[in-house]
Coordinates of C-alpha atoms in Angstrom, one line a residue:
M1 CA 124.6 179.0 92.8
R2 CA 125.9 180.7 95.9
I3 CA 123.6 183.2 97.7
L4 CA 124.8 185.5 100.4
V5 CA 122.2 186.6 103.0
I6 CA 123.2 189.8 104.8
C7 CA 121.9 191.4 107.9
G8 CA 123.1 193.9 110.5
C9 CA 124.8 191.4 112.8
G10 CA 124.9 188.2 110.8
C11 CA 123.0 186.3 113.4
G12 CA 119.2 186.3 114.0
S13 CA 117.5 187.9 111.0
S14 CA 119.9 186.5 108.4
V15 CA 119.5 183.0 109.7
I16 CA 115.7 183.4 109.5
L17 CA 115.9 184.7 106.0
K18 CA 118.4 181.9 105.1
M19 CA 115.9 179.2 106.3
N20 CA 112.9 180.8 104.5
A21 CA 114.8 181.4 101.3
K22 CA 116.2 177.9 101.3
K23 CA 112.7 176.5 101.6
V24 CA 111.5 178.6 98.6
I25 CA 114.6 177.8 96.5
D26 CA 114.3 174.1 97.2
S27 CA 110.6 174.2 96.2
L28 CA 111.6 175.8 92.9
G29 CA 114.1 173.0 92.2
I30 CA 117.1 175.3 92.3
N31 CA 120.4 174.0 93.6
A32 CA 121.9 176.8 95.8
D33 CA 124.2 177.2 98.8
L34 CA 123.2 180.0 101.2
E35 CA 125.6 181.7 103.5
V36 CA 125.0 184.4 106.1
S37 CA 127.1 187.5 106.6
D38 CA 126.8 190.9 108.2
T39 CA 127.3 194.5 107.2
T40 CA 130.9 194.6 108.4
T41 CA 132.2 191.4 106.8
Y42 CA 130.1 190.9 103.6
K43 CA 132.7 192.4 101.2
G44 CA 135.0 189.4 101.9
A45 CA 132.2 186.9 101.3
V46 CA 130.6 188.6 98.3
K47 CA 133.4 187.8 95.9
D48 CA 132.1 184.3 95.3
A49 CA 128.4 185.1 95.5
D50 CA 126.0 185.0 92.6
L51 CA 123.2 186.8 94.4
I52 CA 122.7 188.8 97.6
L53 CA 119.5 188.8 99.8
V54 CA 119.2 191.8 102.1
G55 CA 116.5 193.5 104.1
S56 CA 115.4 197.0 103.1
E57 CA 116.6 198.5 106.4
I58 CA 120.2 197.9 105.6
A59 CA 120.2 197.8 101.8
E60 CA 121.8 201.3 101.5
V61 CA 124.9 200.0 103.4
I62 CA 125.6 197.3 100.8
T63 CA 127.7 199.2 98.3
E64 CA 130.6 198.9 95.9
I65 CA 129.7 195.3 94.8
N66 CA 129.1 193.8 91.4
V67 CA 126.6 191.2 92.4
P68 CA 122.8 191.3 91.9
I69 CA 120.9 192.3 95.1
I70 CA 117.3 191.4 96.0
I71 CA 116.0 193.7 98.6
L72 CA 113.3 192.3 100.9
N73 CA 110.8 194.1 103.0
S74 CA 110.2 191.0 105.2
F75 CA 112.4 188.1 106.1
V76 CA 109.4 186.0 107.0
N77 CA 107.1 186.7 104.1
K78 CA 107.8 183.6 101.9
Q79 CA 105.5 184.9 99.1
E80 CA 107.6 188.0 98.8
I81 CA 110.8 185.9 98.8
R82 CA 109.3 183.5 96.2
D83 CA 108.1 186.3 93.9
K84 CA 111.5 188.1 93.9
L85 CA 113.5 185.0 93.5
E86 CA 111.4 183.7 90.7
V87 CA 112.0 187.0 88.8
F88 CA 115.7 186.6 89.3
F89 CA 115.9 182.9 88.3
K90 CA 113.7 183.5 85.2
E91 CA 116.1 186.3 84.2
K92 CA 119.0 183.9 84.5
N93 CA 117.1 181.2 82.6
M94 CA 117.1 178.9 85.6
L95 CA 113.3 178.4 85.7

C-alpha cells in the first residue's frame, strides 16, 4: 500500500504526520510506504497512491483525484489518526 501525505509545503507538518501515521500503521500490522508531497506537486505523486492523508486546513485544495482521502484535524493526535485509518483498512478488508 502506498500512502501520500500532503501538506502546504511538503516539509514540516507532512513529515510529522508521516512519522505519526507510520507508527500507527506499523502497530496495526499493515505494510505501507508513506511519501510526503505538497499542494503544488501532489497531482504527479498521487497517480500511484492508494490513500491520501491531509490536514483539514488544506483539504479543499486537493481536487480532481480518484484516490480515497482521510482528512485529519491534527497531525499529532495519534488516536484520531488510528481511528480514521482503522475505518479505512477495515473497509478494504485489511484488518
